[in-house]
mmCIF file with all atom_site columns, C-alpha atoms in Angstrom:
data_model
loop_
_atom_site.group_PDB
_atom_site.id
_atom_site.type_symbol
_atom_site.label_atom_id
_atom_site.label_alt_id
_atom_site.label_comp_id
_atom_site.label_asym_id
_atom_site.label_entity_id
_atom_site.label_seq_id
_atom_site.pdbx_PDB_ins_code
_atom_site.Cartn_x
_atom_site.Cartn_y
_atom_site.Cartn_z
_atom_site.occupancy
_atom_site.B_iso_or_equiv
_atom_site.pdbx_formal_charge
_atom_site.auth_seq_id
_atom_site.auth_comp_id
_atom_site.auth_asym_id
_atom_site.auth_atom_id
_atom_site.pdbx_PDB_model_num
ATOM 1   C CA . UNK A 1 1   ? 125.630 8.976   -96.489  1.00 0.00 ? 30  UNK A CA 1
ATOM 2   C CA . UNK A 1 2   ? 127.788 10.920  -94.050  1.00 0.00 ? 31  UNK A CA 1
ATOM 3   C CA . UNK A 1 3   ? 131.337 9.598   -93.913  1.00 0.00 ? 32  UNK A CA 1
ATOM 4   C CA . UNK A 1 4   ? 130.707 8.932   -90.234  1.00 0.00 ? 33  UNK A CA 1
ATOM 5   C CA . UNK A 1 5   ? 128.008 6.362   -91.032  1.00 0.00 ? 34  UNK A CA 1
ATOM 6   C CA . UNK A 1 6   ? 128.568 2.796   -92.135  1.00 0.00 ? 35  UNK A CA 1
ATOM 7   C CA . UNK A 1 7   ? 125.148 1.199   -92.656  1.00 0.00 ? 36  UNK A CA 1
ATOM 8   C CA . UNK A 1 8   ? 126.574 -1.393  -95.033  1.00 0.00 ? 37  UNK A CA 1
ATOM 9   C CA . UNK A 1 9   ? 129.764 -2.235  -93.107  1.00 0.00 ? 38  UNK A CA 1
ATOM 10  C CA . UNK A 1 10  ? 130.595 -5.930  -93.247  1.00 0.00 ? 39  UNK A CA 1
ATOM 11  C CA . UNK A 1 11  ? 132.718 -8.141  -91.043  1.00 0.00 ? 40  UNK A CA 1
ATOM 12  C CA . UNK A 1 12  ? 135.908 -9.274  -92.766  1.00 0.00 ? 41  UNK A CA 1
ATOM 13  C CA . UNK A 1 13  ? 138.734 -11.576 -91.710  1.00 0.00 ? 42  UNK A CA 1
ATOM 14  C CA . UNK A 1 14  ? 141.009 -8.555  -91.473  1.00 0.00 ? 43  UNK A CA 1
ATOM 15  C CA . UNK A 1 15  ? 138.514 -6.164  -89.896  1.00 0.00 ? 44  UNK A CA 1
ATOM 16  C CA . UNK A 1 16  ? 135.222 -4.446  -90.662  1.00 0.00 ? 45  UNK A CA 1
ATOM 17  C CA . UNK A 1 17  ? 134.972 -3.361  -94.293  1.00 0.00 ? 46  UNK A CA 1
ATOM 18  C CA . UNK A 1 18  ? 134.119 0.342   -94.366  1.00 0.00 ? 47  UNK A CA 1
ATOM 19  C CA . UNK A 1 19  ? 134.074 1.023   -98.101  1.00 0.00 ? 48  UNK A CA 1
ATOM 20  C CA . UNK A 1 20  ? 132.342 -0.670  -101.002 1.00 0.00 ? 49  UNK A CA 1
ATOM 21  C CA . UNK A 1 21  ? 134.267 -3.427  -102.713 1.00 0.00 ? 50  UNK A CA 1
ATOM 22  C CA . UNK A 1 22  ? 133.486 -3.862  -106.428 1.00 0.00 ? 51  UNK A CA 1
ATOM 23  C CA . UNK A 1 23  ? 130.446 -6.088  -106.916 1.00 0.00 ? 52  UNK A CA 1
ATOM 24  C CA . UNK A 1 24  ? 129.160 -8.230  -109.760 1.00 0.00 ? 53  UNK A CA 1
ATOM 25  C CA . UNK A 1 25  ? 126.783 -5.490  -110.869 1.00 0.00 ? 54  UNK A CA 1
ATOM 26  C CA . UNK A 1 26  ? 126.517 -3.985  -114.383 1.00 0.00 ? 55  UNK A CA 1
ATOM 27  C CA . UNK A 1 27  ? 127.749 -0.548  -113.273 1.00 0.00 ? 56  UNK A CA 1
ATOM 28  C CA . UNK A 1 28  ? 130.739 -2.044  -111.461 1.00 0.00 ? 57  UNK A CA 1
ATOM 29  C CA . UNK A 1 29  ? 131.629 -4.251  -114.442 1.00 0.00 ? 58  UNK A CA 1
ATOM 30  C CA . UNK A 1 30  ? 131.324 -1.293  -116.819 1.00 0.00 ? 59  UNK A CA 1
ATOM 31  C CA . UNK A 1 31  ? 133.515 0.866   -114.582 1.00 0.00 ? 60  UNK A CA 1
ATOM 32  C CA . UNK A 1 32  ? 136.125 -1.890  -114.355 1.00 0.00 ? 61  UNK A CA 1
ATOM 33  C CA . UNK A 1 33  ? 136.136 -2.055  -118.160 1.00 0.00 ? 62  UNK A CA 1
ATOM 34  C CA . UNK A 1 34  ? 136.668 1.724   -118.283 1.00 0.00 ? 63  UNK A CA 1
ATOM 35  C CA . UNK A 1 35  ? 139.685 1.324   -115.980 1.00 0.00 ? 64  UNK A CA 1
ATOM 36  C CA . UNK A 1 36  ? 141.090 -1.241  -118.423 1.00 0.00 ? 65  UNK A CA 1
ATOM 37  C CA . UNK A 1 37  ? 140.673 1.262   -121.260 1.00 0.00 ? 66  UNK A CA 1
ATOM 38  C CA . UNK A 1 38  ? 142.481 4.008   -119.312 1.00 0.00 ? 67  UNK A CA 1
ATOM 39  C CA . UNK A 1 39  ? 145.358 1.671   -118.497 1.00 0.00 ? 68  UNK A CA 1
ATOM 40  C CA . UNK A 1 40  ? 145.519 0.211   -122.004 1.00 0.00 ? 69  UNK A CA 1
ATOM 41  C CA . UNK A 1 41  ? 145.582 3.686   -123.602 1.00 0.00 ? 70  UNK A CA 1
ATOM 42  C CA . UNK A 1 42  ? 148.725 4.447   -121.631 1.00 0.00 ? 71  UNK A CA 1
ATOM 43  C CA . UNK A 1 43  ? 150.384 1.208   -122.700 1.00 0.00 ? 72  UNK A CA 1
ATOM 44  C CA . UNK A 1 44  ? 149.314 0.921   -126.327 1.00 0.00 ? 73  UNK A CA 1
ATOM 45  C CA . UNK A 1 45  ? 151.608 1.343   -129.333 1.00 0.00 ? 74  UNK A CA 1
ATOM 46  C CA . UNK A 1 46  ? 150.604 4.782   -130.592 1.00 0.00 ? 75  UNK A CA 1
ATOM 47  C CA . UNK A 1 47  ? 151.990 4.063   -134.025 1.00 0.00 ? 76  UNK A CA 1
ATOM 48  C CA . UNK A 1 48  ? 150.338 0.713   -134.687 1.00 0.00 ? 77  UNK A CA 1
ATOM 49  C CA . UNK A 1 49  ? 147.063 0.825   -132.772 1.00 0.00 ? 78  UNK A CA 1
ATOM 50  C CA . UNK A 1 50  ? 144.059 1.940   -134.823 1.00 0.00 ? 79  UNK A CA 1
ATOM 51  C CA . UNK A 1 51  ? 143.341 4.883   -132.547 1.00 0.00 ? 80  UNK A CA 1
ATOM 52  C CA . UNK A 1 52  ? 140.967 6.581   -134.991 1.00 0.00 ? 81  UNK A CA 1
ATOM 53  C CA . UNK A 1 53  ? 138.653 3.590   -134.714 1.00 0.00 ? 82  UNK A CA 1
ATOM 54  C CA . UNK A 1 54  ? 139.160 3.481   -130.940 1.00 0.00 ? 83  UNK A CA 1
ATOM 55  C CA . UNK A 1 55  ? 138.199 7.155   -130.675 1.00 0.00 ? 84  UNK A CA 1
ATOM 56  C CA . UNK A 1 56  ? 135.078 6.554   -132.778 1.00 0.00 ? 85  UNK A CA 1
ATOM 57  C CA . UNK A 1 57  ? 133.948 3.625   -130.640 1.00 0.00 ? 86  UNK A CA 1
ATOM 58  C CA . UNK A 1 58  ? 134.675 5.388   -127.353 1.00 0.00 ? 87  UNK A CA 1
ATOM 59  C CA . UNK A 1 59  ? 132.779 8.492   -128.490 1.00 0.00 ? 88  UNK A CA 1
ATOM 60  C CA . UNK A 1 60  ? 129.843 6.257   -129.407 1.00 0.00 ? 89  UNK A CA 1
ATOM 61  C CA . UNK A 1 61  ? 129.891 4.756   -125.917 1.00 0.00 ? 90  UNK A CA 1
ATOM 62  C CA . UNK A 1 62  ? 130.091 8.215   -124.347 1.00 0.00 ? 91  UNK A CA 1
ATOM 63  C CA . UNK A 1 63  ? 127.140 9.386   -126.464 1.00 0.00 ? 92  UNK A CA 1
ATOM 64  C CA . UNK A 1 64  ? 125.095 6.411   -125.260 1.00 0.00 ? 93  UNK A CA 1
ATOM 65  C CA . UNK A 1 65  ? 125.929 7.061   -121.604 1.00 0.00 ? 94  UNK A CA 1
ATOM 66  C CA . UNK A 1 66  ? 125.180 10.773  -121.883 1.00 0.00 ? 95  UNK A CA 1
ATOM 67  C CA . UNK A 1 67  ? 121.787 10.018  -123.443 1.00 0.00 ? 96  UNK A CA 1
ATOM 68  C CA . UNK A 1 68  ? 120.862 8.128   -120.265 1.00 0.00 ? 97  UNK A CA 1
ATOM 69  C CA . UNK A 1 69  ? 122.359 10.623  -117.789 1.00 0.00 ? 98  UNK A CA 1
ATOM 70  C CA . UNK A 1 70  ? 120.164 12.729  -115.472 1.00 0.00 ? 99  UNK A CA 1
ATOM 71  C CA . UNK A 1 71  ? 120.900 16.369  -114.746 1.00 0.00 ? 100 UNK A CA 1
ATOM 72  C CA . UNK A 1 72  ? 124.221 16.948  -113.013 1.00 0.00 ? 101 UNK A CA 1
ATOM 73  C CA . UNK A 1 73  ? 122.558 18.487  -109.941 1.00 0.00 ? 102 UNK A CA 1
ATOM 74  C CA . UNK A 1 74  ? 120.384 15.396  -109.553 1.00 0.00 ? 103 UNK A CA 1
ATOM 75  C CA . UNK A 1 75  ? 123.408 13.115  -109.897 1.00 0.00 ? 104 UNK A CA 1
ATOM 76  C CA . UNK A 1 76  ? 125.333 15.019  -107.225 1.00 0.00 ? 105 UNK A CA 1
ATOM 77  C CA . UNK A 1 77  ? 122.543 14.377  -104.733 1.00 0.00 ? 106 UNK A CA 1
ATOM 78  C CA . UNK A 1 78  ? 122.259 10.726  -105.762 1.00 0.00 ? 107 UNK A CA 1
ATOM 79  C CA . UNK A 1 79  ? 125.989 10.257  -105.111 1.00 0.00 ? 108 UNK A CA 1
ATOM 80  C CA . UNK A 1 80  ? 125.333 11.021  -101.430 1.00 0.00 ? 109 UNK A CA 1
ATOM 81  C CA . UNK A 1 81  ? 122.450 8.564   -101.232 1.00 0.00 ? 110 UNK A CA 1
ATOM 82  C CA . UNK A 1 82  ? 122.630 4.946   -100.121 1.00 0.00 ? 111 UNK A CA 1
ATOM 83  C CA . UNK A 1 83  ? 126.299 4.063   -99.716  1.00 0.00 ? 112 UNK A CA 1
ATOM 84  C CA . UNK A 1 84  ? 127.082 7.570   -100.949 1.00 0.00 ? 113 UNK A CA 1
ATOM 85  C CA . UNK A 1 85  ? 130.625 8.760   -101.416 1.00 0.00 ? 114 UNK A CA 1
ATOM 86  C CA . UNK A 1 86  ? 132.120 5.297   -100.907 1.00 0.00 ? 115 UNK A CA 1
ATOM 87  C CA . UNK A 1 87  ? 130.908 4.301   -104.392 1.00 0.00 ? 116 UNK A CA 1
ATOM 88  C CA . UNK A 1 88  ? 131.831 7.493   -106.248 1.00 0.00 ? 117 UNK A CA 1
ATOM 89  C CA . UNK A 1 89  ? 134.919 9.070   -104.710 1.00 0.00 ? 118 UNK A CA 1
ATOM 90  C CA . UNK A 1 90  ? 138.255 8.955   -106.615 1.00 0.00 ? 119 UNK A CA 1
ATOM 91  C CA . UNK A 1 91  ? 139.986 6.703   -104.054 1.00 0.00 ? 120 UNK A CA 1
ATOM 92  C CA . UNK A 1 92  ? 137.605 3.960   -102.889 1.00 0.00 ? 121 UNK A CA 1
ATOM 93  C CA . UNK A 1 93  ? 134.705 4.379   -105.332 1.00 0.00 ? 122 UNK A CA 1
ATOM 94  C CA . UNK A 1 94  ? 134.034 1.233   -107.385 1.00 0.00 ? 123 UNK A CA 1
ATOM 95  C CA . UNK A 1 95  ? 131.801 3.320   -109.683 1.00 0.00 ? 124 UNK A CA 1
ATOM 96  C CA . UNK A 1 96  ? 134.587 5.828   -110.386 1.00 0.00 ? 125 UNK A CA 1
ATOM 97  C CA . UNK A 1 97  ? 136.926 4.781   -113.198 1.00 0.00 ? 126 UNK A CA 1
ATOM 98  C CA . UNK A 1 98  ? 139.805 6.878   -111.856 1.00 0.00 ? 127 UNK A CA 1
ATOM 99  C CA . UNK A 1 99  ? 139.681 5.157   -108.441 1.00 0.00 ? 128 UNK A CA 1
ATOM 100 C CA . UNK A 1 100 ? 142.017 2.117   -108.059 1.00 0.00 ? 129 UNK A CA 1
ATOM 101 C CA . UNK A 1 101 ? 139.687 1.345   -106.095 1.00 0.00 ? 130 UNK A CA 1
ATOM 102 C CA . UNK A 1 102 ? 141.069 0.969   -102.562 1.00 0.00 ? 131 UNK A CA 1
ATOM 103 C CA . UNK A 1 103 ? 139.031 -1.131  -100.111 1.00 0.00 ? 132 UNK A CA 1
ATOM 104 C CA . UNK A 1 104 ? 139.452 -0.108  -96.454  1.00 0.00 ? 133 UNK A CA 1
ATOM 105 C CA . UNK A 1 105 ? 138.745 -2.082  -93.300  1.00 0.00 ? 134 UNK A CA 1
ATOM 106 C CA . UNK A 1 106 ? 138.500 -0.855  -89.721  1.00 0.00 ? 135 UNK A CA 1
ATOM 107 C CA . UNK A 1 107 ? 140.723 -2.693  -87.255  1.00 0.00 ? 136 UNK A CA 1
ATOM 108 C CA . UNK A 1 108 ? 140.358 -3.325  -83.522  1.00 0.00 ? 137 UNK A CA 1
ATOM 109 C CA . UNK A 1 109 ? 143.215 -0.924  -82.691  1.00 0.00 ? 138 UNK A CA 1
ATOM 110 C CA . UNK A 1 110 ? 141.186 1.982   -84.110  1.00 0.00 ? 139 UNK A CA 1
ATOM 111 C CA . UNK A 1 111 ? 143.067 2.220   -87.399  1.00 0.00 ? 140 UNK A CA 1
ATOM 112 C CA . UNK A 1 112 ? 141.851 1.633   -90.930  1.00 0.00 ? 141 UNK A CA 1
ATOM 113 C CA . UNK A 1 113 ? 143.874 -0.230  -93.514  1.00 0.00 ? 142 UNK A CA 1
ATOM 114 C CA . UNK A 1 114 ? 143.799 -1.379  -97.112  1.00 0.00 ? 143 UNK A CA 1
ATOM 115 C CA . UNK A 1 115 ? 146.123 -2.831  -99.729  1.00 0.00 ? 144 UNK A CA 1
ATOM 116 C CA . UNK A 1 116 ? 146.244 -1.597  -103.311 1.00 0.00 ? 145 UNK A CA 1
ATOM 117 C CA . UNK A 1 117 ? 148.489 -1.939  -106.355 1.00 0.00 ? 146 UNK A CA 1
ATOM 118 C CA . UNK A 1 118 ? 148.738 1.225   -108.453 1.00 0.00 ? 147 UNK A CA 1
ATOM 119 C CA . UNK A 1 119 ? 149.546 1.118   -112.160 1.00 0.00 ? 148 UNK A CA 1
ATOM 120 C CA . UNK A 1 120 ? 150.418 3.530   -114.993 1.00 0.00 ? 149 UNK A CA 1
ATOM 121 C CA . UNK A 1 121 ? 147.472 5.940   -114.614 1.00 0.00 ? 150 UNK A CA 1
ATOM 122 C CA . UNK A 1 122 ? 148.955 6.966   -111.247 1.00 0.00 ? 151 UNK A CA 1
ATOM 123 C CA . UNK A 1 123 ? 152.566 7.428   -112.387 1.00 0.00 ? 152 UNK A CA 1
ATOM 124 C CA . UNK A 1 124 ? 154.651 10.500  -111.595 1.00 0.00 ? 153 UNK A CA 1
ATOM 125 C CA . UNK A 1 125 ? 158.384 9.796   -111.983 1.00 0.00 ? 154 UNK A CA 1
ATOM 126 C CA . UNK A 1 126 ? 159.042 6.691   -114.109 1.00 0.00 ? 155 UNK A CA 1
ATOM 127 C CA . UNK A 1 127 ? 157.920 3.598   -112.207 1.00 0.00 ? 156 UNK A CA 1
ATOM 128 C CA . UNK A 1 128 ? 156.719 5.605   -109.207 1.00 0.00 ? 157 UNK A CA 1
ATOM 129 C CA . UNK A 1 129 ? 153.404 6.889   -107.889 1.00 0.00 ? 158 UNK A CA 1
ATOM 130 C CA . UNK A 1 130 ? 152.725 10.611  -108.415 1.00 0.00 ? 159 UNK A CA 1
ATOM 131 C CA . UNK A 1 131 ? 153.159 12.518  -105.156 1.00 0.00 ? 160 UNK A CA 1
ATOM 132 C CA . UNK A 1 132 ? 149.792 14.206  -105.578 1.00 0.00 ? 161 UNK A CA 1
ATOM 133 C CA . UNK A 1 133 ? 148.110 10.820  -105.926 1.00 0.00 ? 162 UNK A CA 1
ATOM 134 C CA . UNK A 1 134 ? 149.720 9.675   -102.675 1.00 0.00 ? 163 UNK A CA 1
ATOM 135 C CA . UNK A 1 135 ? 148.414 12.810  -100.927 1.00 0.00 ? 164 UNK A CA 1
ATOM 136 C CA . UNK A 1 136 ? 144.925 12.281  -102.374 1.00 0.00 ? 165 UNK A CA 1
ATOM 137 C CA . UNK A 1 137 ? 144.815 8.683   -101.165 1.00 0.00 ? 166 UNK A CA 1
ATOM 138 C CA . UNK A 1 138 ? 146.052 9.561   -97.681  1.00 0.00 ? 167 UNK A CA 1
ATOM 139 C CA . UNK A 1 139 ? 143.628 12.478  -97.323  1.00 0.00 ? 168 UNK A CA 1
ATOM 140 C CA . UNK A 1 140 ? 140.737 10.141  -98.050  1.00 0.00 ? 169 UNK A CA 1
ATOM 141 C CA . UNK A 1 141 ? 142.066 7.342   -95.829  1.00 0.00 ? 170 UNK A CA 1
ATOM 142 C CA . UNK A 1 142 ? 142.414 9.762   -92.924  1.00 0.00 ? 171 UNK A CA 1
ATOM 143 C CA . UNK A 1 143 ? 138.819 10.826  -93.460  1.00 0.00 ? 172 UNK A CA 1
ATOM 144 C CA . UNK A 1 144 ? 137.667 7.218   -93.246  1.00 0.00 ? 173 UNK A CA 1
ATOM 145 C CA . UNK A 1 145 ? 139.863 6.741   -90.163  1.00 0.00 ? 174 UNK A CA 1
ATOM 146 C CA . UNK A 1 146 ? 138.094 9.652   -88.514  1.00 0.00 ? 175 UNK A CA 1
ATOM 147 C CA . UNK A 1 147 ? 134.717 8.106   -89.247  1.00 0.00 ? 176 UNK A CA 1
ATOM 148 C CA . UNK A 1 148 ? 135.910 4.789   -87.821  1.00 0.00 ? 177 UNK A CA 1
ATOM 149 C CA . UNK A 1 149 ? 137.311 6.605   -84.772  1.00 0.00 ? 178 UNK A CA 1
ATOM 150 C CA . UNK A 1 150 ? 133.919 8.187   -84.088  1.00 0.00 ? 179 UNK A CA 1
ATOM 151 C CA . UNK A 1 151 ? 134.616 11.843  -84.886  1.00 0.00 ? 180 UNK A CA 1
ATOM 152 C CA . UNK A 1 152 ? 134.543 12.926  -88.526  1.00 0.00 ? 181 UNK A CA 1
ATOM 153 C CA . UNK A 1 153 ? 135.503 16.311  -89.926  1.00 0.00 ? 182 UNK A CA 1
ATOM 154 C CA . UNK A 1 154 ? 136.670 18.256  -92.956  1.00 0.00 ? 183 UNK A CA 1
ATOM 155 C CA . UNK A 1 155 ? 140.338 18.558  -93.924  1.00 0.00 ? 184 UNK A CA 1
ATOM 156 C CA . UNK A 1 156 ? 141.992 21.744  -92.654  1.00 0.00 ? 185 UNK A CA 1
ATOM 157 C CA . UNK A 1 157 ? 145.648 20.849  -93.106  1.00 0.00 ? 186 UNK A CA 1
ATOM 158 C CA . UNK A 1 158 ? 147.801 17.973  -94.349  1.00 0.00 ? 187 UNK A CA 1
ATOM 159 C CA . UNK A 1 159 ? 151.508 17.723  -93.594  1.00 0.00 ? 188 UNK A CA 1
ATOM 160 C CA . UNK A 1 160 ? 152.829 15.198  -96.097  1.00 0.00 ? 189 UNK A CA 1
ATOM 161 C CA . UNK A 1 161 ? 156.352 13.799  -95.922  1.00 0.00 ? 190 UNK A CA 1
ATOM 162 C CA . UNK A 1 162 ? 157.825 11.817  -98.804  1.00 0.00 ? 191 UNK A CA 1
ATOM 163 C CA . UNK A 1 163 ? 160.410 9.369   -97.433  1.00 0.00 ? 192 UNK A CA 1
ATOM 164 C CA . UNK A 1 164 ? 161.208 7.434   -100.623 1.00 0.00 ? 193 UNK A CA 1
ATOM 165 C CA . UNK A 1 165 ? 159.648 6.865   -104.067 1.00 0.00 ? 194 UNK A CA 1
ATOM 166 C CA . UNK A 1 166 ? 156.394 4.914   -103.925 1.00 0.00 ? 195 UNK A CA 1
ATOM 167 C CA . UNK A 1 167 ? 156.570 2.041   -106.432 1.00 0.00 ? 196 UNK A CA 1
ATOM 168 C CA . UNK A 1 168 ? 154.013 1.184   -109.056 1.00 0.00 ? 197 UNK A CA 1
ATOM 169 C CA . UNK A 1 169 ? 152.979 -2.438  -109.725 1.00 0.00 ? 198 UNK A CA 1
ATOM 170 C CA . UNK A 1 170 ? 153.602 -3.522  -106.115 1.00 0.00 ? 199 UNK A CA 1
ATOM 171 C CA . UNK A 1 171 ? 151.139 -4.059  -103.243 1.00 0.00 ? 200 UNK A CA 1
ATOM 172 C CA . UNK A 1 172 ? 151.017 -0.973  -101.037 1.00 0.00 ? 201 UNK A CA 1
ATOM 173 C CA . UNK A 1 173 ? 149.554 -0.942  -97.537  1.00 0.00 ? 202 UNK A CA 1
ATOM 174 C CA . UNK A 1 174 ? 147.678 2.267   -96.704  1.00 0.00 ? 203 UNK A CA 1
ATOM 175 C CA . UNK A 1 175 ? 146.940 2.990   -93.043  1.00 0.00 ? 204 UNK A CA 1
ATOM 176 C CA . UNK A 1 176 ? 145.222 5.777   -91.140  1.00 0.00 ? 205 UNK A CA 1
ATOM 177 C CA . UNK A 1 177 ? 144.389 6.324   -87.469  1.00 0.00 ? 206 UNK A CA 1
ATOM 178 C CA . UNK A 1 178 ? 142.703 9.051   -85.460  1.00 0.00 ? 207 UNK A CA 1
ATOM 179 C CA . UNK A 1 179 ? 145.080 10.090  -82.665  1.00 0.00 ? 208 UNK A CA 1
ATOM 180 C CA . UNK A 1 180 ? 143.272 12.761  -80.658  1.00 0.00 ? 209 UNK A CA 1
ATOM 181 C CA . UNK A 1 181 ? 140.298 15.111  -80.531  1.00 0.00 ? 210 UNK A CA 1
ATOM 182 C CA . UNK A 1 182 ? 140.524 18.588  -78.999  1.00 0.00 ? 211 UNK A CA 1
ATOM 183 C CA . UNK A 1 183 ? 137.164 20.277  -79.186  1.00 0.00 ? 212 UNK A CA 1
ATOM 184 C CA . UNK A 1 184 ? 136.444 20.629  -82.908  1.00 0.00 ? 213 UNK A CA 1
ATOM 185 C CA . UNK A 1 185 ? 140.039 19.785  -83.866  1.00 0.00 ? 214 UNK A CA 1
ATOM 186 C CA . UNK A 1 186 ? 140.767 16.213  -84.942  1.00 0.00 ? 215 UNK A CA 1
ATOM 187 C CA . UNK A 1 187 ? 144.341 14.964  -85.315  1.00 0.00 ? 216 UNK A CA 1
ATOM 188 C CA . UNK A 1 188 ? 144.915 11.954  -87.566  1.00 0.00 ? 217 UNK A CA 1
ATOM 189 C CA . UNK A 1 189 ? 147.977 10.222  -89.025  1.00 0.00 ? 218 UNK A CA 1
ATOM 190 C CA . UNK A 1 190 ? 148.608 7.769   -91.829  1.00 0.00 ? 219 UNK A CA 1
ATOM 191 C CA . UNK A 1 191 ? 151.171 6.292   -94.171  1.00 0.00 ? 220 UNK A CA 1
ATOM 192 C CA . UNK A 1 192 ? 151.865 4.290   -97.298  1.00 0.00 ? 221 UNK A CA 1
ATOM 193 C CA . UNK A 1 193 ? 154.190 1.307   -96.956  1.00 0.00 ? 222 UNK A CA 1
ATOM 194 C CA . UNK A 1 194 ? 155.705 -1.182  -99.360  1.00 0.00 ? 223 UNK A CA 1
ATOM 195 C CA . UNK A 1 195 ? 155.187 -4.924  -99.097  1.00 0.00 ? 224 UNK A CA 1
ATOM 196 C CA . UNK A 1 196 ? 158.433 -5.113  -97.097  1.00 0.00 ? 225 UNK A CA 1
ATOM 197 C CA . UNK A 1 197 ? 157.268 -2.495  -94.603  1.00 0.00 ? 226 UNK A CA 1
ATOM 198 C CA . UNK A 1 198 ? 159.263 0.504   -95.841  1.00 0.00 ? 227 UNK A CA 1
ATOM 199 C CA . UNK A 1 199 ? 157.443 3.807   -95.308  1.00 0.00 ? 228 UNK A CA 1
ATOM 200 C CA . UNK A 1 200 ? 157.143 5.702   -98.590  1.00 0.00 ? 229 UNK A CA 1
ATOM 201 C CA . UNK A 1 201 ? 154.843 8.537   -97.510  1.00 0.00 ? 230 UNK A CA 1
ATOM 202 C CA . UNK A 1 202 ? 153.576 9.627   -94.101  1.00 0.00 ? 231 UNK A CA 1
ATOM 203 C CA . UNK A 1 203 ? 151.030 12.285  -93.240  1.00 0.00 ? 232 UNK A CA 1
ATOM 204 C CA . UNK A 1 204 ? 149.725 14.224  -90.251  1.00 0.00 ? 233 UNK A CA 1
ATOM 205 C CA . UNK A 1 205 ? 146.289 15.708  -90.731  1.00 0.00 ? 234 UNK A CA 1
ATOM 206 C CA . UNK A 1 206 ? 144.226 18.333  -88.955  1.00 0.00 ? 235 UNK A CA 1
ATOM 207 C CA . UNK A 1 207 ? 140.478 18.065  -89.451  1.00 0.00 ? 236 UNK A CA 1
ATOM 208 C CA . UNK A 1 208 ? 137.703 20.322  -88.213  1.00 0.00 ? 237 UNK A CA 1
ATOM 209 C CA . UNK A 1 209 ? 134.385 18.963  -86.980  1.00 0.00 ? 238 UNK A CA 1
ATOM 210 C CA . UNK A 1 210 ? 131.959 20.716  -89.303  1.00 0.00 ? 239 UNK A CA 1
ATOM 211 C CA . UNK A 1 211 ? 128.867 19.901  -91.294  1.00 0.00 ? 240 UNK A CA 1
ATOM 212 C CA . UNK A 1 212 ? 129.699 18.683  -94.785  1.00 0.00 ? 241 UNK A CA 1
ATOM 213 C CA . UNK A 1 213 ? 128.072 20.953  -97.401  1.00 0.00 ? 242 UNK A CA 1
ATOM 214 C CA . UNK A 1 214 ? 125.778 18.968  -99.659  1.00 0.00 ? 243 UNK A CA 1
ATOM 215 C CA . UNK A 1 215 ? 123.951 19.919  -102.850 1.00 0.00 ? 244 UNK A CA 1
ATOM 216 C CA . UNK A 1 216 ? 120.231 20.544  -102.496 1.00 0.00 ? 245 UNK A CA 1
#
């Protein structure tokens, strides 16, 4: 699916849902379990946990999954099919264990918005979100905002400003909005705010209307 298409968009109380929320499907439940493992590994007592046994069991699970995996090239194409990138990307993808995942809705004012709580896997400074993670999230949110605004493109430049540390373990509101289109140039802005409305990170993005390269 092109990021400019939303064949599965649903009406929500707070707008039109543009990305795939986790579902009660085996792959979504398995991915959620993998997120628990990632988080728990960062919190576990390294001296008391039986990590040799954990490693053995996790390797066994990985072996099982790899036995049932198609060729990488085939999987790349499949990731663009159906709902496409919204189920596999590292920000909103419910089938990607490194995604929070963030669910985004399109609002009547032309913006997109979602709320997410980030935990230890996304830490930079103690108790704070890694700056690179913030930039990753905003880059993706701006891309979805462009699709919602009617003119999608590829990232050419991001100007990211860090106003204050972004806290872990607290609801964060992520917003993006397409501001203007000048020929092939698309200008989009976004930010990350705390529950009290403080801006932690803001971004101005330049995108170029261009065909997205896809594996064949």
